[in-house]
Short mmCIF file of C-alpha atoms in Angstrom, two decimals:
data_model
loop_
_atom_site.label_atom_id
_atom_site.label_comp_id
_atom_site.label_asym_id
_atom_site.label_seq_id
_atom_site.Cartn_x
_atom_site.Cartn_y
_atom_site.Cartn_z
CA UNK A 1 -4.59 22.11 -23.22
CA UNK A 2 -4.45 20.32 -19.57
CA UNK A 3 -5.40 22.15 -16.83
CA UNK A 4 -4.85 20.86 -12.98
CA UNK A 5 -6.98 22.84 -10.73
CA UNK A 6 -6.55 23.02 -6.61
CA UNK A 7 -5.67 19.15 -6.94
CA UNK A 8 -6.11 17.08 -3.56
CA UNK A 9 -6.07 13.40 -2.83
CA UNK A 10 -6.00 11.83 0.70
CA UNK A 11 -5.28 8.56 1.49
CA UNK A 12 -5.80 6.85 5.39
CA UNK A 13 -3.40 9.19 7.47
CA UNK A 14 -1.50 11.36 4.94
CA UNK A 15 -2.32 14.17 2.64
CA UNK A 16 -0.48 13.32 -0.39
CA UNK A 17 -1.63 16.11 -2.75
CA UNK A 18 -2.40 19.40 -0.73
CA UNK A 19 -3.83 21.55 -3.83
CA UNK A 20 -1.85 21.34 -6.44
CA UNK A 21 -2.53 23.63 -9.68
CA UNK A 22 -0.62 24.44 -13.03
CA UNK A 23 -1.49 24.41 -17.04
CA UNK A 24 0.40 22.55 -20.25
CA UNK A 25 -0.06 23.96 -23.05
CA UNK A 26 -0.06 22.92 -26.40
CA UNK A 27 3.40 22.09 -27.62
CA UNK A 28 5.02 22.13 -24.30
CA UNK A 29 7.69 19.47 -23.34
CA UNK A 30 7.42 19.94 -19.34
CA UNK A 31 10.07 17.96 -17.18
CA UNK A 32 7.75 16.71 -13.79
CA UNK A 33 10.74 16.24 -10.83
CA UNK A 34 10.17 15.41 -7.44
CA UNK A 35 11.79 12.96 -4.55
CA UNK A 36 10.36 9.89 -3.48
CA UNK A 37 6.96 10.33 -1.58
CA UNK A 38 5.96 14.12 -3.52
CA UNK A 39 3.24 12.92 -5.05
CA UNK A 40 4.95 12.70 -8.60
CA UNK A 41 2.73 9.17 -9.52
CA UNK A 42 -0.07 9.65 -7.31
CA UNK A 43 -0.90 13.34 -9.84
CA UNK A 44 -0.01 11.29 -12.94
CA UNK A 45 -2.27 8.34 -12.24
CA UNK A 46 -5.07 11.11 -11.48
CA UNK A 47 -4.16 12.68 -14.72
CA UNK A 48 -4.92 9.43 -16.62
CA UNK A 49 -8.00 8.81 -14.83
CA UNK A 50 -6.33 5.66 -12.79
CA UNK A 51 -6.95 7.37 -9.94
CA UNK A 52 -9.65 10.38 -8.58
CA UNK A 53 -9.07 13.29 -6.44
CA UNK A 54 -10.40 14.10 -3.16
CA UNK A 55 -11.10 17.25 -4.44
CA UNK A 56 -10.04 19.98 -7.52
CA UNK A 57 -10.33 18.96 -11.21
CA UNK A 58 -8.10 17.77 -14.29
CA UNK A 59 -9.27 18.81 -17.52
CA UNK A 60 -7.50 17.64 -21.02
CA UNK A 61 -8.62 19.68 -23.83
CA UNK A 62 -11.65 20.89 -22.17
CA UNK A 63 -13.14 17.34 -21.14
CA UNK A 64 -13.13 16.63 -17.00
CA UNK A 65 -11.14 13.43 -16.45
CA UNK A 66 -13.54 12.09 -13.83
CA UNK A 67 -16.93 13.50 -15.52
CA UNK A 68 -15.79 12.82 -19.27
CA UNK A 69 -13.02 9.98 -18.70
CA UNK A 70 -13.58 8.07 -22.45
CA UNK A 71 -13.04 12.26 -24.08
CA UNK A 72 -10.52 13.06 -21.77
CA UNK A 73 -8.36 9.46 -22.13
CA UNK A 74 -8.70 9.39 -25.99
CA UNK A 75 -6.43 12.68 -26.08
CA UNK A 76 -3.69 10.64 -23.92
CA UNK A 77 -0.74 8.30 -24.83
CA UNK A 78 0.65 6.84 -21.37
CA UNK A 79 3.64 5.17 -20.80
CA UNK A 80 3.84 4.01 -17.57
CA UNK A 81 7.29 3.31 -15.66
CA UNK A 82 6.35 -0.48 -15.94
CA UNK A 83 5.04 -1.30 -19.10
CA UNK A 84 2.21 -3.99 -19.31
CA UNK A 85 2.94 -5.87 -22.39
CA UNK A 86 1.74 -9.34 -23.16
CA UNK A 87 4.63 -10.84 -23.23
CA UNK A 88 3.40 -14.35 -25.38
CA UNK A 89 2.51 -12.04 -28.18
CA UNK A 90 4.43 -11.02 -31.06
CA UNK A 91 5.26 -7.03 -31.60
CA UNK A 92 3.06 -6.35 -34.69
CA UNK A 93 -0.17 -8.85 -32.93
CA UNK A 94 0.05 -6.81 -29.80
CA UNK A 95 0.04 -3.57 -31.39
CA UNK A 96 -2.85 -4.43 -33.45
CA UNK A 97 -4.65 -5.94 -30.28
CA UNK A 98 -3.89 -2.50 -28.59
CA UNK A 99 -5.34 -0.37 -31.61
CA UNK A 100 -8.44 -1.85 -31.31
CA UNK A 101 -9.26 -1.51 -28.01
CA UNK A 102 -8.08 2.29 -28.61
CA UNK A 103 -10.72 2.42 -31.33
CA UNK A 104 -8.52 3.38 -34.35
CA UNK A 105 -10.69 2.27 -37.09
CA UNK A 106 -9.51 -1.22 -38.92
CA UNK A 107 -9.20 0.47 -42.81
CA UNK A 108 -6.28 2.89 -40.95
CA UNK A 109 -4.93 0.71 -38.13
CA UNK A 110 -2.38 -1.35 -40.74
CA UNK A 111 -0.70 1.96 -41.85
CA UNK A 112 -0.65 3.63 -38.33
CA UNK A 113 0.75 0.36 -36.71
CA UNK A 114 3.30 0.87 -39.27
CA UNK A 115 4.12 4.58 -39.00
CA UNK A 116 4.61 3.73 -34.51
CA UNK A 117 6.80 1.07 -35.27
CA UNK A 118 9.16 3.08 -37.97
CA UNK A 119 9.16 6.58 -35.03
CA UNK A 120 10.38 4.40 -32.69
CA UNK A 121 12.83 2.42 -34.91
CA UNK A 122 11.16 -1.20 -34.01
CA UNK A 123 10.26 -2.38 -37.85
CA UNK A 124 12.55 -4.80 -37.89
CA UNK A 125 10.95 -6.18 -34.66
CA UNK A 126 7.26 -6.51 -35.83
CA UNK A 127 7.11 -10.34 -35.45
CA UNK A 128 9.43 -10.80 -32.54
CA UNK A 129 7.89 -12.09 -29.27
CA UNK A 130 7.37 -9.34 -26.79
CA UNK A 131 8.41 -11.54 -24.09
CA UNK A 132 12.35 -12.22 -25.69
CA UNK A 133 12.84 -8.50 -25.86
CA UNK A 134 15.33 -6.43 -24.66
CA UNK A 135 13.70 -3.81 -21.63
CA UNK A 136 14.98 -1.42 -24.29
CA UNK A 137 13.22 -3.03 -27.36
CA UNK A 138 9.80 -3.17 -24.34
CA UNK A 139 10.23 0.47 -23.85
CA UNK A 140 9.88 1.18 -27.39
CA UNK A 141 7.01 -1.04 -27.91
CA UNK A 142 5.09 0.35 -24.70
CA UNK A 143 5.63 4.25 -26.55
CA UNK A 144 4.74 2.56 -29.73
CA UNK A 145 1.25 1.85 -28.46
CA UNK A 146 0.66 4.93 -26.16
CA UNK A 147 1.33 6.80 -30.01
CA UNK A 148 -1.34 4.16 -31.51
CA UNK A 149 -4.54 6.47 -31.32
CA UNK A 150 -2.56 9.84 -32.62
CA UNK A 151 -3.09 11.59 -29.02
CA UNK A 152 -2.32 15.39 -28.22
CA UNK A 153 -0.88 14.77 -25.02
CA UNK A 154 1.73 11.69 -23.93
CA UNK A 155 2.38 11.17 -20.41
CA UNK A 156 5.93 9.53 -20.25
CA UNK A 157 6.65 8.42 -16.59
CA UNK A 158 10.57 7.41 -16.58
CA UNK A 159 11.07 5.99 -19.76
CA UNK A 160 14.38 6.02 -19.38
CA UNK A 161 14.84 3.65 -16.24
CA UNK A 162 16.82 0.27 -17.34
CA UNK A 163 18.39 1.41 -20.12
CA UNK A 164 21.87 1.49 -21.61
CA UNK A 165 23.77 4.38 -21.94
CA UNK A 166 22.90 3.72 -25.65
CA UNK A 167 19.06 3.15 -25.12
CA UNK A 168 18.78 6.29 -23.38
CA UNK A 169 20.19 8.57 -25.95
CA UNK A 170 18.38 6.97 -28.77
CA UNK A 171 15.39 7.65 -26.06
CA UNK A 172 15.87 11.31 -25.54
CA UNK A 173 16.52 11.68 -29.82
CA UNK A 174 12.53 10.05 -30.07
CA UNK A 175 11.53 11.95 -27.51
CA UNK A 176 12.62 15.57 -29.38
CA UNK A 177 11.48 14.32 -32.56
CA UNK A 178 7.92 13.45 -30.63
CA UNK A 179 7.65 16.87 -29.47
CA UNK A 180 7.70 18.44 -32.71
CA UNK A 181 3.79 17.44 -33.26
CA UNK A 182 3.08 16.60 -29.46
CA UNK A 183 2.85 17.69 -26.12
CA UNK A 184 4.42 15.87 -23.84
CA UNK A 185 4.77 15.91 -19.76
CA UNK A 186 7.48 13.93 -19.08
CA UNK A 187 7.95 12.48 -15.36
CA UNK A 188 11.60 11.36 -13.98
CA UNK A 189 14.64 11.17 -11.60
CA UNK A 190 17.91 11.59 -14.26
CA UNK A 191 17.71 15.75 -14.59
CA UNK A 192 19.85 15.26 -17.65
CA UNK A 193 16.63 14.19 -19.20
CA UNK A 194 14.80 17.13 -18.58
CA UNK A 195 17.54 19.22 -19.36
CA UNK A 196 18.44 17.90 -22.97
CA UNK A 197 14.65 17.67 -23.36
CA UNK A 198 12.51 20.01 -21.78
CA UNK A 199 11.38 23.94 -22.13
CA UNK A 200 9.89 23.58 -18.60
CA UNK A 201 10.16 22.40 -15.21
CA UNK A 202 7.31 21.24 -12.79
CA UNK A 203 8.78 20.64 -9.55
CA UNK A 204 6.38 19.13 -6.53
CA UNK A 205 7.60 18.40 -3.31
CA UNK A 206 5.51 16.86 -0.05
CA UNK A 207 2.65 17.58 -2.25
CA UNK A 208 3.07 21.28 -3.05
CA UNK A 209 4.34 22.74 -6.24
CA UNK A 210 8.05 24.05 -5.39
CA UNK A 211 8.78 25.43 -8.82
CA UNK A 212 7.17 25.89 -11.89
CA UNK A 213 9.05 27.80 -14.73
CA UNK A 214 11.04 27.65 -17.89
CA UNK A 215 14.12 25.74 -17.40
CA UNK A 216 15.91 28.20 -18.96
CA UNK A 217 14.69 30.84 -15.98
CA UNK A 218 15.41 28.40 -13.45
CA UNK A 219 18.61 27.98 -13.97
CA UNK A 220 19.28 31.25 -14.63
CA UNK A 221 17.03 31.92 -11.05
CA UNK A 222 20.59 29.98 -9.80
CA UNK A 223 23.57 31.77 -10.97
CA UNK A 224 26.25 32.43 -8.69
CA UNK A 225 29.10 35.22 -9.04
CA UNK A 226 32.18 34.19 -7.97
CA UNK A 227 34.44 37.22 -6.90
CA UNK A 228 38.42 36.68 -5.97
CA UNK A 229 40.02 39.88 -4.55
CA UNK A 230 43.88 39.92 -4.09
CA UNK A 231 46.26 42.10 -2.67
CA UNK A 232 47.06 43.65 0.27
CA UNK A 233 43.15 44.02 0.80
CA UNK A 234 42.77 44.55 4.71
CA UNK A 235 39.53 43.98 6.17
CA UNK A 236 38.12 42.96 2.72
CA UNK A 237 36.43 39.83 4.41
CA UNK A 238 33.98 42.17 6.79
CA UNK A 239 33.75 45.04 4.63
CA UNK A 240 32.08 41.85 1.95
CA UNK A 241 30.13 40.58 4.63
CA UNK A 242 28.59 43.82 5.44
CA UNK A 243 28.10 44.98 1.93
CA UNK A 244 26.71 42.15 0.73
CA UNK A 245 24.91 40.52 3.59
CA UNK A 246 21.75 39.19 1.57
CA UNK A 247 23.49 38.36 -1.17
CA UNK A 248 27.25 36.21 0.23
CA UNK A 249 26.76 32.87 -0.30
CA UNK A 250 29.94 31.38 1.07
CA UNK A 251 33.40 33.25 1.68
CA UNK A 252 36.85 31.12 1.69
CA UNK A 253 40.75 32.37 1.99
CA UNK A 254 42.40 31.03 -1.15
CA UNK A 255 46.48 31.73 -0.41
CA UNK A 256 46.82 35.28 0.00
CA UNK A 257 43.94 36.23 -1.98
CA UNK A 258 40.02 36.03 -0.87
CA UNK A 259 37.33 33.85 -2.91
CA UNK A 260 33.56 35.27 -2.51
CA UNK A 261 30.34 33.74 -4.23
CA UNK A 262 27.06 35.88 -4.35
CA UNK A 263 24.01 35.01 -5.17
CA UNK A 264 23.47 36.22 -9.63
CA UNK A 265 20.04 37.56 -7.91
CA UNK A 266 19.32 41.38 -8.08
CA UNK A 267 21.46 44.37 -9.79
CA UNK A 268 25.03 43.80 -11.19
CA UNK A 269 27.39 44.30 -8.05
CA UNK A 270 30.65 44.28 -10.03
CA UNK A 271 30.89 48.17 -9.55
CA UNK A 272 30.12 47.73 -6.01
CA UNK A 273 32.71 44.79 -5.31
CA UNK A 274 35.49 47.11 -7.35
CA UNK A 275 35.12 50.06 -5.42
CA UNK A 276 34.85 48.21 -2.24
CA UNK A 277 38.01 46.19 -3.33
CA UNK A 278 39.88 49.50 -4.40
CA UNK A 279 39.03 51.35 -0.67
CA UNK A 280 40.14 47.76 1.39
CA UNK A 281 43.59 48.13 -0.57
CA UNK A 282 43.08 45.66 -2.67
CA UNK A 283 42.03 44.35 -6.62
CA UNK A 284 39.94 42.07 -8.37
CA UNK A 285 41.95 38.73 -9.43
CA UNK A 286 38.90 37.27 -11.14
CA UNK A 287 35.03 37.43 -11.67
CA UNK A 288 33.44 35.12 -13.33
CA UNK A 289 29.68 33.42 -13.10
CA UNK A 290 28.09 30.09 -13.02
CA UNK A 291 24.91 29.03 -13.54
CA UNK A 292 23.37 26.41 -10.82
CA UNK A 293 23.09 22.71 -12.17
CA UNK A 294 19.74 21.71 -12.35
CA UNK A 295 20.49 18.96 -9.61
CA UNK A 296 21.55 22.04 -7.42
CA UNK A 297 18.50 23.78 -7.19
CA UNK A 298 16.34 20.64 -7.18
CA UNK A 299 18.43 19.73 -3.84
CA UNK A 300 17.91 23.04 -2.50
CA UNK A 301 13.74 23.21 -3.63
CA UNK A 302 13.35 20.02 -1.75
CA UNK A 303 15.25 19.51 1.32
CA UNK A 304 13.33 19.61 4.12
CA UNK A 305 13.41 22.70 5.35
CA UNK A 306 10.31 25.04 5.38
CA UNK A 307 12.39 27.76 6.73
CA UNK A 308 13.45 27.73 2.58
CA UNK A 309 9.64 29.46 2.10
CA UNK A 310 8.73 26.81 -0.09
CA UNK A 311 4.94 26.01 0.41
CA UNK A 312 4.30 22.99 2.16
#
C-alpha cells in the first residue's frame, strides 16, 4: 500500500534521512518511534508531499508522491501534531469548508460530515466555535477532517500530546476502532500508545531505520532469563561467566544466594544452568523470564553508540 524506497533528504550541513526504506501494508497499524532529531517529521512531511526528497521515492497505492501528488494525497488523512483549525468557525462550518476543498461531492458531504463527527464522538459539538474548544475537543475535530474524504491511509503524528489522562484513552479506543477499516501509521513519544495500539514498530534513529518488526517479535527479541542459584555453590559466579559469556547480562550476590540474567536469545539454557549449578555444589532457587519493556529496547536501539551495530 505505501512504499518508502532508499529515502534521502539533505538540508545545509546535515544529512537528515540517509536512505531510509520499508512498506505498510494494507490494514497495518505501525507505531513510528524515534528521539528528537531522527528524522521522525522530516519522513512524515515527505510522506504527505509537504516536503521532497533529495533522492529515493514514496509511493501510496501505486501513485509517486512527488510525480502524482493530487493521486497520492487523496488516499491520505493527516493529522498533524499541531492542528490548523480556523478557530472563528463553528465545528460543523469548518468541516464542511474542509470537505470541499477535499473534493467530496456536495449530494454526500452532509451525511459524511455527519458519520466523522459521530466516530469521533463530537455531535454534540457541531455548532460550537472551534476556537472555545478544549485541545481535546481540537484533536477530535483535526481527525474528524483528515477522515472527511474516506482515505486508505491516516498519518497520525502525536495525537495524543495535551491531553488528559481521560482524552488519551478515549484517543487510543478511536484509534482501534479506526483501524478496523484503515491503515494507519501512527507517529509518537508515549510507547504505551504504540503498545495498546500497534501490530508493528518502525523505529528510525539519526536517520537510519534501527528496527522494523512486529511488536510482538520485538519484545519478545528482549526477554531476559533471570537465574538465582543457592547453596553452597562454590565458584558458581566464574563457572556462569565462562559458560555463558555471550549470553550474561548482569550478575549480582543476593544474600547467600547468586542472581544471574541472560539474554532470552538463542537455545533454552535451563539444562545447561542446572547441571552447571548441580557440579558448583549448588541448586536453582528460581528461574523465571521477563520480557523487555518497549521503552527498554527503544533506549538501547538509540543511544548513541554505533558499537550497538545499529546502522548509522
Amino acid at each position: 500500500m505505501i512504499t518508502v524506497s532508499g529515502l534521502v533528504k539533505d538540508f545545509p550541513g546535515i544529512r537528515a534521512l540517509k536512505g531510509i526504506s520499508f512498506s505498510i501494508s494494507k490494514g497495518e497499524v505501525v507505531g513510528f518511534l524515534g528521539p528528537n532529531g531522527a528524522g521522525k517529521t522530516t519522513t512524515l512531511r515527505i510522506l504527505t508531499g509537504f516536503l521532497a526528497p533529495s533522492s529515493g521515492r514514496v509511493t501510496i497505492l501505486g501513485h509517486d508522491i512527488m510525480n502524482q501528488p493530487l493521486r497520492a494525497k487523496r488516499r491520505i488523512g493527516y493529522l498533524p501534531e499541531n492542528v490548523p483549525l480556523y478557530n472563528y468557525m463553528r465545528v460543523q462550518e469548518y468541516l464542511s469548508f474542509r470537505g470541499k476543498l477535499k473534493g467530496v461531492k456536495r449530494q454526500a458531504l452532509r451525511e459524511r460530515i455527519r458519520q466523522v463527527m459521530a466516530a469521533v464522538a463530537i455531535s454534540d459539538m457541531r455548532r460550537a466555535v472551534i476556537g472555545n474548544l478544549s485541545k481535546g475537543y481540537r484533536q477530535r475535530v483535526g481527525l474528524a477532517e483528515a477522515m472527511l474524504a474516506e482515505p486508505e491511509f491516516l498519518i497520525l503524528d502525536e495525537p495524543t500530546v495535551g491531553l488528559d489522562p481521560r482524552q488519551v484513552m478515549k484517543m487510543r479506543q478511536l484509534v482501534r476502532r479506526l483501524s478496523q477499516t484503515t491503515t494507519i501509521l501512527l507517529s509518537t513519544h508515549i510507547l504505551q500508545e504504540v503498545e495498546a495500539v500497534c501490530q508493528r514498530v518502525i523505529i528510525i534513529h539519526e536517520g537510519a531505520i534501527a528496527a522494523d518488526e512486529p511488536l510482538a517479535g520485538l519484545l519478545a527479541r528482549g526477554k531476559e532469563l533471570i537465574v538465582e542459584i543457592a547453596g553452597d555453590a562454590t565458584d558458581v559466579h566464574q563457572q556462569m561467566q565462562r559458560r555463558f559469556a555471550e549470553r550474561l547480562l548482569r550478575s549480582s550476590r543476593q544474600g547467600k544466594a547468586w542472581q544471574f540474567v541472560l539474554s532470552g536469545e538463542g537455545a533454552d539454557p535451563r539444562k545447561a544452568v542446572n547441571e552447571l549449578a548441580r557440579r558448583c555444589g549448588g541448586y536453582i532457587a528460581n528461574l523465571y523470564s521477563r520480557p523487555h519493556l518497549l521503552e527498554e529496547i527503544f533506549i538501547s536501539l538509540t543511544m548513541a553508540d554505533t558499537a550497538r551495530g545499529v546502522s548509522q
